[in-house]
Amino acid sequence: MSHTQPVDGTVDVVVVGAGFAGMYMVHRMRQAGRSVICFEGGTDVGGTWYWNRYPGCRCDVESLEYSYDFDADLQQDWVWTEKYATQPEILRYAQHVADRFDLRRDIRFSTRVTDAVFDEGAGRWTVTTDDGATTSAQFVVMATGCLSSANMPDIPGRDSFQGELAHTGRYPKDGIDFTGKRVGIVGTGSSGIQAIPVIARTAGHLTVFQRTAQFTIPARNGPLDPAEQAEVKANYAEIVAANKRMFGAFGSRYQRPLRVATETDPAEFRAEMEYLWERGGSLFLSSFRDLMRTPEANQLAADFVREKIRETVTDPETAARLTPDGLIGCKRLVIDTDYFETYNRPNVSLVDISAKGTPITEVTPTGIRCGDTVHELDVLIFATGFDAMTGSLLRVDIRGRDGRRLTDSWEAGPVTYLGLNVNGFPNLFTITGPGSPSVLANMIVGTEQHVEWIAQCLDYMAAHGHDTIEAEPEAVDEWVAHVNAVADRTIFPSCNSWYVGANIPGKPRVFMPLLGFPAYVDKCNEVASTDYPGFTFGRAREAAAV
Ligand code: FAD
Ligand code: NAP
């Protein structure tokens, strides 16, 4: 394997972030013989799985499919222990990959990138880090993660809380001991719903502050059967190839014949939903092609889950508060273990903080006030999500051609070509960026596809004597229109989800990811094999003048 160490702060490629995306980018660049340096704000690799150490955290794409495909030996050697791996196990996997490919020597930990400025004359980026150092790079790859900027709500009095306070996405490494304590948790998305049943097991009392009830489907997690693991490993190449033809790049082993819900006999529809409920997991909505296309079909599945909630939760008032209105899967579908059952425990209570209930007025030194009631707490957990998809990109002061700021280019929402590059920002790539399938597909598969596309593009540029690559404005406009048109054929844009930025006050409302992995990959491959239409290649001005 060829590899060049960065010299004097000058490299071919700067990678920002050492989650699964940044780690593979470093490895792939080394393989291509490019010098690379990666900056990571955390003290180790793993990204999501480094920061989200809250109790109950695990993946909800099966472990055997939520893992790298780029190295067959790695794929065969690593042994997963559960159907859905826990955060510690996934972090160990990331650390194993870092050890195995000796990645850490090109990663600077505890180092955040603050600025990246493009010098048009040199055709290079100057990247500044929070230690004051600068690095010059021809290319910058933003592997900063879609769900890595924690959203800590600005509730009056928040900083006055005297007990222990944490956000699930910035959870303390030493954990929190809940034994016998009065614990409050704000937020019932995927993170809250994973944490609540586990915290409830040891807390003295757990109070859940719920703004919006969520649809969640049982995971049916369990130990991974060694025979199943061996079988998958024997057929990995076929399974991965089949997954890549799946809408969300996972689950080909489970795909059922596709039907139309509104044309299916109600008894048959119900039998299929029962089957899917018992099987559990993220493919719950995948048997009927119209569930995510028409509200009428979607309501059939939503009603089915509402019924399950009423069957599970014994107190009818609590059940009613836990029952979501609206459409299922329109916000990210949640996958849980014993979530609704947890509300049958005597030490768990649910507070409705929606506009219909008693919204949070303030955090006090000893708890949370909702109207006239103060809920006294020893520990307060915020499971309030992330400034998704754009948050970590826009927290870096990125300035492209003519000093143009990314924050200005994206003032009305993110605009990209293929989710890979932005007009005005030559040689800057985003991995799983807005406008790519990103959070709507198995993210390790999406990451690998992006890393490989970028690596191939850099080879092409070198072979053709190009110094710079930049998306053309028309290509960006067409791509953004395409992303919206695809979304508009579905129910997705209709909900106040983080997919449209609705969870962050003031964020422009734009549906950010692209639906459909296979068609996207076909498009990327077509672009790469036809001399990159929609991109302009150039020479650095200084190089051209010589
Ligand atoms: P991340 O893992 O987010 O890594 C980005 C890294 O960049 C972070 O370590 C961050 O510190 C660093 N960084 C950001 N900005 C800077 C900066 N300015 N300077 C230096 N460093 C910086 N996806 C799935 O497909 N299946 C799942 O089951 C699944 N489960 C999830 C569970 C949780 C709790 C969460 C939060 C997300 C989950 N996801 C899942 C999505 C998950 O984020 C991706 O699967 C994947 O881990 C993302 O990898 P990444 O490298 O792109 O980003
Ligand atoms: P989330 O889905 O955005 O949920 C945040 C929760 O906090 C929501 O219930 C939200 O209520 C509430 N909230 C936000 N701001 C609030 C405020 N100011 N006051 C009161 N409540 C507030 O975030 P998340 O649960 O961290 O999940 C984010 C994404 O990460 C997931 O959708 C998923 O993609 C990924 N993830 C995956 C897994 C997994 O199982 N593999 C686990 C965790 C996370 P509203 O609904 O009313 O806004």
CSV table of C-alpha atoms in Angstrom, one decimal, residues 109-452:
chain,number,residue,atom,x,y,z
A,109,PHE,CA,-7.9,14.1,17.4
A,110,SER,CA,-9.3,16.7,19.7
A,111,THR,CA,-8.9,19.1,16.8
A,112,ARG,CA,-11.8,20.9,15.2
A,113,VAL,CA,-11.8,22.6,11.9
A,114,THR,CA,-13.0,26.2,12.2
A,115,ASP,CA,-12.4,27.7,8.8
A,116,ALA,CA,-11.7,26.6,5.2
A,117,VAL,CA,-10.9,29.2,2.6
A,118,PHE,CA,-10.3,28.6,-1.1
A,119,ASP,CA,-7.4,30.4,-2.8
A,120,GLU,CA,-8.4,30.6,-6.4
A,121,GLY,CA,-4.9,31.5,-7.6
A,122,ALA,CA,-3.3,28.4,-6.1
A,123,GLY,CA,-6.4,26.2,-6.5
A,124,ARG,CA,-6.0,25.1,-2.9
A,125,TRP,CA,-7.8,25.3,0.4
A,126,THR,CA,-6.4,26.7,3.6
A,127,VAL,CA,-7.9,24.8,6.5
A,128,THR,CA,-7.6,26.3,10.0
A,129,THR,CA,-8.1,24.3,13.2
A,130,ASP,CA,-9.0,25.3,16.7
A,131,ASP,CA,-5.3,25.0,17.8
A,132,GLY,CA,-4.5,27.9,15.3
A,133,ALA,CA,-2.7,25.7,12.8
A,134,THR,CA,-3.3,25.9,9.1
A,135,THR,CA,-3.1,23.2,6.5
A,136,SER,CA,-3.0,23.7,2.7
A,137,ALA,CA,-4.8,21.1,0.7
A,138,GLN,CA,-5.9,20.7,-2.9
A,139,PHE,CA,-9.1,18.9,-1.8
A,140,VAL,CA,-11.3,19.1,1.3
A,141,VAL,CA,-13.7,16.3,2.1
A,142,MET,CA,-16.3,17.2,4.6
A,143,ALA,CA,-17.1,13.9,6.5
A,144,THR,CA,-18.6,15.9,9.3
A,145,GLY,CA,-21.8,13.7,9.7
A,146,CYS,CA,-25.5,14.4,9.1
A,147,LEU,CA,-26.4,13.8,12.8
A,148,SER,CA,-23.4,15.2,14.6
A,149,SER,CA,-24.5,18.8,15.7
A,150,ALA,CA,-26.5,18.2,18.9
A,151,ASN,CA,-29.6,20.3,19.2
A,152,MET,CA,-29.7,21.6,22.8
A,153,PRO,CA,-33.0,23.6,23.1
A,154,ASP,CA,-32.7,27.1,24.5
A,155,ILE,CA,-35.1,26.6,27.4
A,156,PRO,CA,-35.1,29.4,30.0
A,157,GLY,CA,-33.1,28.5,33.0
A,158,ARG,CA,-31.4,25.5,31.4
A,159,ASP,CA,-28.0,26.3,32.7
A,160,SER,CA,-29.2,26.8,36.2
A,161,PHE,CA,-30.0,23.1,36.7
A,162,GLN,CA,-28.0,21.8,39.7
A,163,GLY,CA,-28.3,18.1,39.0
A,164,GLU,CA,-26.6,16.0,36.2
A,165,LEU,CA,-27.5,17.2,32.7
A,166,ALA,CA,-26.6,15.6,29.4
A,167,HIS,CA,-27.6,15.4,25.7
A,168,THR,CA,-27.8,12.0,24.2
A,169,GLY,CA,-25.6,13.1,21.3
A,170,ARG,CA,-22.9,14.3,23.7
A,171,TYR,CA,-23.2,11.7,26.4
A,172,PRO,CA,-20.5,11.6,29.1
A,173,LYS,CA,-17.9,8.9,28.6
A,174,ASP,CA,-18.2,7.7,32.2
A,175,GLY,CA,-22.0,7.3,31.9
A,176,ILE,CA,-24.5,8.4,34.4
A,177,ASP,CA,-25.7,6.3,37.4
A,178,PHE,CA,-29.5,6.5,37.5
A,179,THR,CA,-29.9,4.1,40.4
A,180,GLY,CA,-32.8,5.3,42.6
A,181,LYS,CA,-32.7,8.8,41.1
A,182,ARG,CA,-35.4,11.0,39.8
A,183,VAL,CA,-34.7,11.3,36.1
A,184,GLY,CA,-36.3,13.4,33.5
A,185,ILE,CA,-35.9,13.0,29.7
A,186,VAL,CA,-37.0,15.5,27.1
A,187,GLY,CA,-37.6,14.1,23.6
A,188,THR,CA,-39.2,11.0,22.2
A,189,GLY,CA,-37.4,10.5,18.9
A,190,SER,CA,-35.2,7.4,18.1
A,191,SER,CA,-32.7,8.4,20.9
A,192,GLY,CA,-35.2,9.0,23.6
A,193,ILE,CA,-37.2,5.9,22.7
A,194,GLN,CA,-34.1,3.7,22.9
A,195,ALA,CA,-33.0,5.3,26.2
A,196,ILE,CA,-36.3,5.4,28.1
A,197,PRO,CA,-36.8,1.6,28.7
A,198,VAL,CA,-33.2,1.2,29.8
A,199,ILE,CA,-33.1,4.2,32.2
A,200,ALA,CA,-36.5,3.1,33.6
A,201,ARG,CA,-34.9,-0.2,34.8
A,202,THR,CA,-32.7,1.5,37.4
A,203,ALA,CA,-34.2,4.9,38.0
A,204,GLY,CA,-36.1,5.6,41.1
A,205,HIS,CA,-38.6,7.5,38.9
A,206,LEU,CA,-38.5,8.4,35.3
A,207,THR,CA,-40.5,11.4,33.9
A,208,VAL,CA,-40.8,11.5,30.1
A,209,PHE,CA,-41.5,15.0,28.7
A,210,GLN,CA,-43.1,14.3,25.3
A,211,ARG,CA,-43.9,17.1,22.8
A,212,THR,CA,-45.0,14.8,19.9
A,213,ALA,CA,-46.0,11.2,20.2
A,214,GLN,CA,-44.0,8.9,17.8
A,215,PHE,CA,-44.7,5.8,15.7
A,216,THR,CA,-42.3,3.1,16.8
A,217,ILE,CA,-42.0,-0.5,15.7
A,218,PRO,CA,-40.5,-3.3,17.8
A,219,ALA,CA,-37.0,-4.3,16.9
A,220,ARG,CA,-37.2,-7.9,17.9
A,221,ASN,CA,-33.5,-7.7,18.7
A,222,GLY,CA,-31.6,-10.7,20.1
A,223,PRO,CA,-28.4,-12.6,20.0
A,224,LEU,CA,-27.2,-13.2,16.4
A,225,ASP,CA,-27.5,-16.8,15.5
A,226,PRO,CA,-24.0,-18.1,14.5
A,227,ALA,CA,-25.5,-20.2,11.7
A,228,GLU,CA,-27.2,-17.1,10.3
A,229,GLN,CA,-24.0,-15.1,10.5
A,230,ALA,CA,-22.0,-17.8,8.7
A,231,GLU,CA,-24.6,-18.0,6.0
A,232,VAL,CA,-24.6,-14.3,5.4
A,233,LYS,CA,-20.8,-14.3,5.4
A,234,ALA,CA,-20.8,-17.1,2.8
A,235,ASN,CA,-22.9,-14.9,0.6
A,236,TYR,CA,-21.8,-11.4,1.5
A,237,ALA,CA,-21.1,-10.2,-2.1
A,238,GLU,CA,-24.5,-11.3,-3.4
A,239,ILE,CA,-26.3,-9.8,-0.4
A,240,VAL,CA,-24.5,-6.5,-0.6
A,241,ALA,CA,-25.1,-6.3,-4.3
A,242,ALA,CA,-28.8,-7.0,-3.7
A,243,ASN,CA,-29.0,-4.4,-0.9
A,244,LYS,CA,-27.6,-1.8,-3.2
A,245,ARG,CA,-30.7,-2.4,-5.5
A,246,MET,CA,-33.0,-1.8,-2.5
A,247,PHE,CA,-34.6,1.6,-2.0
A,248,GLY,CA,-32.8,2.1,1.3
A,249,ALA,CA,-29.7,0.0,0.6
A,250,PHE,CA,-30.5,-2.7,3.2
A,251,GLY,CA,-32.8,-5.6,3.9
A,252,SER,CA,-32.8,-7.5,0.6
A,253,ARG,CA,-33.0,-10.8,2.5
A,254,TYR,CA,-36.4,-9.8,3.8
A,255,GLN,CA,-38.1,-8.2,0.9
A,256,ARG,CA,-41.7,-9.5,0.4
A,257,PRO,CA,-43.7,-9.3,-2.8
A,258,LEU,CA,-44.8,-5.7,-3.3
A,259,ARG,CA,-48.5,-4.9,-3.2
A,260,VAL,CA,-50.8,-1.9,-3.2
A,261,ALA,CA,-52.4,-1.4,0.2
A,262,THR,CA,-55.6,0.3,-1.0
A,263,GLU,CA,-56.2,-2.6,-3.4
A,264,THR,CA,-55.5,-5.3,-0.9
A,265,ASP,CA,-58.3,-7.1,0.8
A,266,PRO,CA,-58.5,-5.7,4.4
A,267,ALA,CA,-58.0,-9.1,6.0
A,268,GLU,CA,-55.0,-9.8,3.9
A,269,PHE,CA,-53.6,-6.3,4.6
A,270,ARG,CA,-54.0,-6.9,8.3
A,271,ALA,CA,-52.3,-10.3,8.1
A,272,GLU,CA,-49.4,-8.8,6.4
A,273,MET,CA,-49.1,-6.0,8.9
A,274,GLU,CA,-49.3,-8.5,11.8
A,275,TYR,CA,-46.5,-10.5,10.1
A,276,LEU,CA,-44.4,-7.3,9.8
A,277,TRP,CA,-45.1,-6.3,13.4
A,278,GLU,CA,-44.0,-9.7,14.7
A,279,ARG,CA,-40.9,-9.7,12.4
A,280,GLY,CA,-40.1,-6.2,13.6
A,281,GLY,CA,-37.5,-3.7,12.3
A,282,SER,CA,-37.2,-0.9,9.8
A,283,LEU,CA,-38.8,-2.7,6.8
A,284,PHE,CA,-42.2,-2.4,8.5
A,285,LEU,CA,-43.6,-0.2,5.7
A,286,SER,CA,-41.9,-2.0,2.8
A,287,SER,CA,-44.5,-4.5,1.7
A,288,PHE,CA,-46.9,-2.0,0.1
A,289,ARG,CA,-45.8,0.5,-2.6
A,290,ASP,CA,-48.4,3.1,-1.8
A,291,LEU,CA,-47.8,3.6,2.0
A,292,MET,CA,-45.3,6.4,1.5
A,293,ARG,CA,-47.1,7.8,-1.5
A,294,THR,CA,-50.7,8.5,-0.5
A,295,PRO,CA,-52.0,9.6,2.9
A,296,GLU,CA,-55.0,7.3,2.4
A,297,ALA,CA,-52.9,4.2,2.2
A,298,ASN,CA,-50.5,5.4,4.9
A,299,GLN,CA,-53.4,5.8,7.4
A,300,LEU,CA,-54.1,2.1,7.1
A,301,ALA,CA,-50.7,1.3,8.5
A,302,ALA,CA,-50.8,4.2,11.0
A,303,ASP,CA,-54.2,2.9,12.3
A,304,PHE,CA,-52.7,-0.5,12.7
A,305,VAL,CA,-49.9,0.8,14.9
A,306,ARG,CA,-52.2,3.0,16.9
A,307,GLU,CA,-54.2,-0.1,17.7
A,308,LYS,CA,-51.1,-1.8,18.9
A,309,ILE,CA,-50.3,1.1,21.2
A,310,ARG,CA,-53.7,0.9,22.8
A,311,GLU,CA,-53.4,-2.9,23.2
A,312,THR,CA,-50.0,-2.5,24.9
A,313,VAL,CA,-50.3,0.4,27.3
A,314,THR,CA,-52.6,-0.4,30.2
A,315,ASP,CA,-53.6,3.1,31.4
A,316,PRO,CA,-56.0,4.4,28.7
A,317,GLU,CA,-55.0,8.1,29.3
A,318,THR,CA,-51.3,7.4,28.9
A,319,ALA,CA,-52.1,5.2,25.8
A,320,ALA,CA,-54.0,8.1,24.3
A,321,ARG,CA,-51.1,10.5,25.0
A,322,LEU,CA,-48.7,8.1,23.4
A,323,THR,CA,-50.8,7.6,20.3
A,324,PRO,CA,-49.5,9.7,17.4
A,325,ASP,CA,-51.7,11.6,15.0
A,326,GLY,CA,-50.9,11.9,11.4
A,327,LEU,CA,-48.8,9.7,9.0
A,328,ILE,CA,-46.4,6.9,9.9
A,329,GLY,CA,-42.9,6.9,8.6
A,330,CYS,CA,-43.1,10.6,7.5
A,331,LYS,CA,-40.8,11.4,10.4
A,332,ARG,CA,-38.0,8.9,10.7
A,333,LEU,CA,-39.6,5.6,11.7
A,334,VAL,CA,-38.4,4.6,15.2
A,335,ILE,CA,-37.4,1.1,16.1
A,336,ASP,CA,-37.6,0.2,19.8
A,337,THR,CA,-37.3,-2.5,22.5
A,338,ASP,CA,-40.1,-2.5,25.1
A,339,TYR,CA,-40.9,1.2,24.6
A,340,PHE,CA,-44.7,1.2,25.1
A,341,GLU,CA,-44.4,-1.6,27.7
A,342,THR,CA,-42.2,0.7,29.8
A,343,TYR,CA,-45.2,3.0,30.5
A,344,ASN,CA,-46.8,0.1,32.4
A,345,ARG,CA,-44.1,0.4,35.0
A,346,PRO,CA,-45.0,2.1,38.3
A,347,ASN,CA,-41.9,4.2,38.2
A,348,VAL,CA,-42.5,5.9,34.8
A,349,SER,CA,-44.8,8.8,34.1
A,350,LEU,CA,-45.5,10.8,30.9
A,351,VAL,CA,-45.9,14.5,30.8
A,352,ASP,CA,-47.5,16.0,27.7
A,353,ILE,CA,-45.6,19.2,26.9
A,354,SER,CA,-47.3,19.8,23.5
A,355,ALA,CA,-49.4,22.9,23.0
A,356,LYS,CA,-52.4,20.8,24.1
A,357,GLY,CA,-50.8,19.8,27.3
A,358,THR,CA,-48.5,21.8,29.7
A,359,PRO,CA,-45.5,23.0,27.8
A,360,ILE,CA,-42.2,23.4,29.6
A,361,THR,CA,-42.0,26.9,31.1
A,362,GLU,CA,-38.5,26.8,32.4
A,363,VAL,CA,-35.7,24.6,33.8
A,364,THR,CA,-35.2,25.4,37.5
A,365,PRO,CA,-32.1,24.5,39.7
A,366,THR,CA,-34.0,21.4,40.9
A,367,GLY,CA,-36.2,20.3,37.9
A,368,ILE,CA,-38.5,21.3,35.1
A,369,ARG,CA,-41.5,23.6,35.5
A,370,CYS,CA,-44.5,22.9,33.3
A,371,GLY,CA,-47.2,25.5,34.1
A,372,ASP,CA,-47.8,25.4,37.9
A,373,THR,CA,-46.0,22.1,38.4
A,374,VAL,CA,-42.3,21.6,39.1
A,375,HIS,CA,-41.1,18.1,38.4
A,376,GLU,CA,-38.2,17.7,40.8
A,377,LEU,CA,-35.2,15.9,39.2
A,378,ASP,CA,-31.7,14.7,40.0
A,379,VAL,CA,-30.8,14.0,36.4
A,380,LEU,CA,-32.0,15.7,33.2
A,381,ILE,CA,-31.4,14.1,29.8
A,382,PHE,CA,-32.1,16.0,26.5
A,383,ALA,CA,-32.8,13.6,23.7
A,384,THR,CA,-33.7,16.5,21.5
A,385,GLY,CA,-31.9,15.5,18.3
A,386,PHE,CA,-29.6,17.3,15.9
A,387,ASP,CA,-29.3,20.2,13.5
A,388,ALA,CA,-29.3,17.6,10.9
A,389,MET,CA,-27.5,17.4,7.6
A,390,THR,CA,-26.4,21.0,7.4
A,391,GLY,CA,-25.5,21.8,11.0
A,392,SER,CA,-21.9,20.5,11.1
A,393,LEU,CA,-21.1,21.8,7.6
A,394,LEU,CA,-22.3,25.4,8.4
A,395,ARG,CA,-20.6,25.5,11.8
A,396,VAL,CA,-17.3,25.6,9.8
A,397,ASP,CA,-16.7,29.0,8.2
A,398,ILE,CA,-16.3,27.8,4.6
A,399,ARG,CA,-15.4,30.4,2.0
A,400,GLY,CA,-15.1,29.4,-1.7
A,401,ARG,CA,-14.4,31.4,-4.9
A,402,ASP,CA,-14.5,35.2,-4.5
A,403,GLY,CA,-14.8,34.8,-0.7
A,404,ARG,CA,-18.3,33.4,-1.1
A,405,ARG,CA,-19.6,31.9,2.2
A,406,LEU,CA,-21.3,28.5,2.3
A,407,THR,CA,-23.8,30.0,4.8
A,408,ASP,CA,-24.8,32.6,2.2
A,409,SER,CA,-25.0,30.1,-0.7
A,410,TRP,CA,-27.3,28.0,1.6
A,411,GLU,CA,-29.3,30.8,3.1
A,412,ALA,CA,-32.5,29.5,1.6
A,413,GLY,CA,-31.5,25.8,2.2
A,414,PRO,CA,-28.8,23.5,1.0
A,415,VAL,CA,-28.1,23.4,-2.8
A,416,THR,CA,-25.7,20.8,-4.3
A,417,TYR,CA,-25.1,18.8,-7.3
A,418,LEU,CA,-25.4,15.1,-6.5
A,419,GLY,CA,-25.0,15.9,-2.8
A,420,LEU,CA,-21.3,15.9,-3.5
A,421,ASN,CA,-20.3,19.5,-4.4
A,422,VAL,CA,-21.6,23.1,-4.3
A,423,ASN,CA,-21.2,25.7,-7.0
A,424,GLY,CA,-18.7,28.3,-5.9
A,425,PHE,CA,-16.7,25.8,-3.8
A,426,PRO,CA,-14.3,24.0,-6.1
A,427,ASN,CA,-12.6,20.8,-4.8
A,428,LEU,CA,-14.8,20.6,-1.7
A,429,PHE,CA,-16.8,17.4,-1.4
A,430,THR,CA,-19.5,16.5,1.1
A,431,ILE,CA,-20.0,12.9,2.1
A,432,THR,CA,-23.6,11.9,2.4
A,433,GLY,CA,-24.4,15.6,1.9
A,434,PRO,CA,-27.8,17.1,1.3
A,435,GLY,CA,-29.2,16.1,-2.1
A,436,SER,CA,-27.8,12.5,-1.8
A,437,PRO,CA,-29.7,9.5,-0.3
A,438,SER,CA,-27.8,10.1,2.9
A,439,VAL,CA,-30.0,9.6,6.0
A,440,LEU,CA,-32.6,7.8,3.9
A,441,ALA,CA,-30.3,4.8,3.1
A,442,ASN,CA,-28.1,2.5,5.1
A,443,MET,CA,-25.4,5.1,5.8
A,444,ILE,CA,-22.4,2.9,5.6
A,445,VAL,CA,-23.3,1.8,2.1
A,446,GLY,CA,-24.0,5.4,1.1
A,447,THR,CA,-20.7,6.5,2.6
A,448,GLU,CA,-18.7,3.9,0.7
A,449,GLN,CA,-20.3,4.8,-2.5
A,450,HIS,CA,-19.4,8.5,-2.0
A,451,VAL,CA,-15.8,7.8,-1.0
A,452,GLU,CA,-15.3,5.6,-4.0
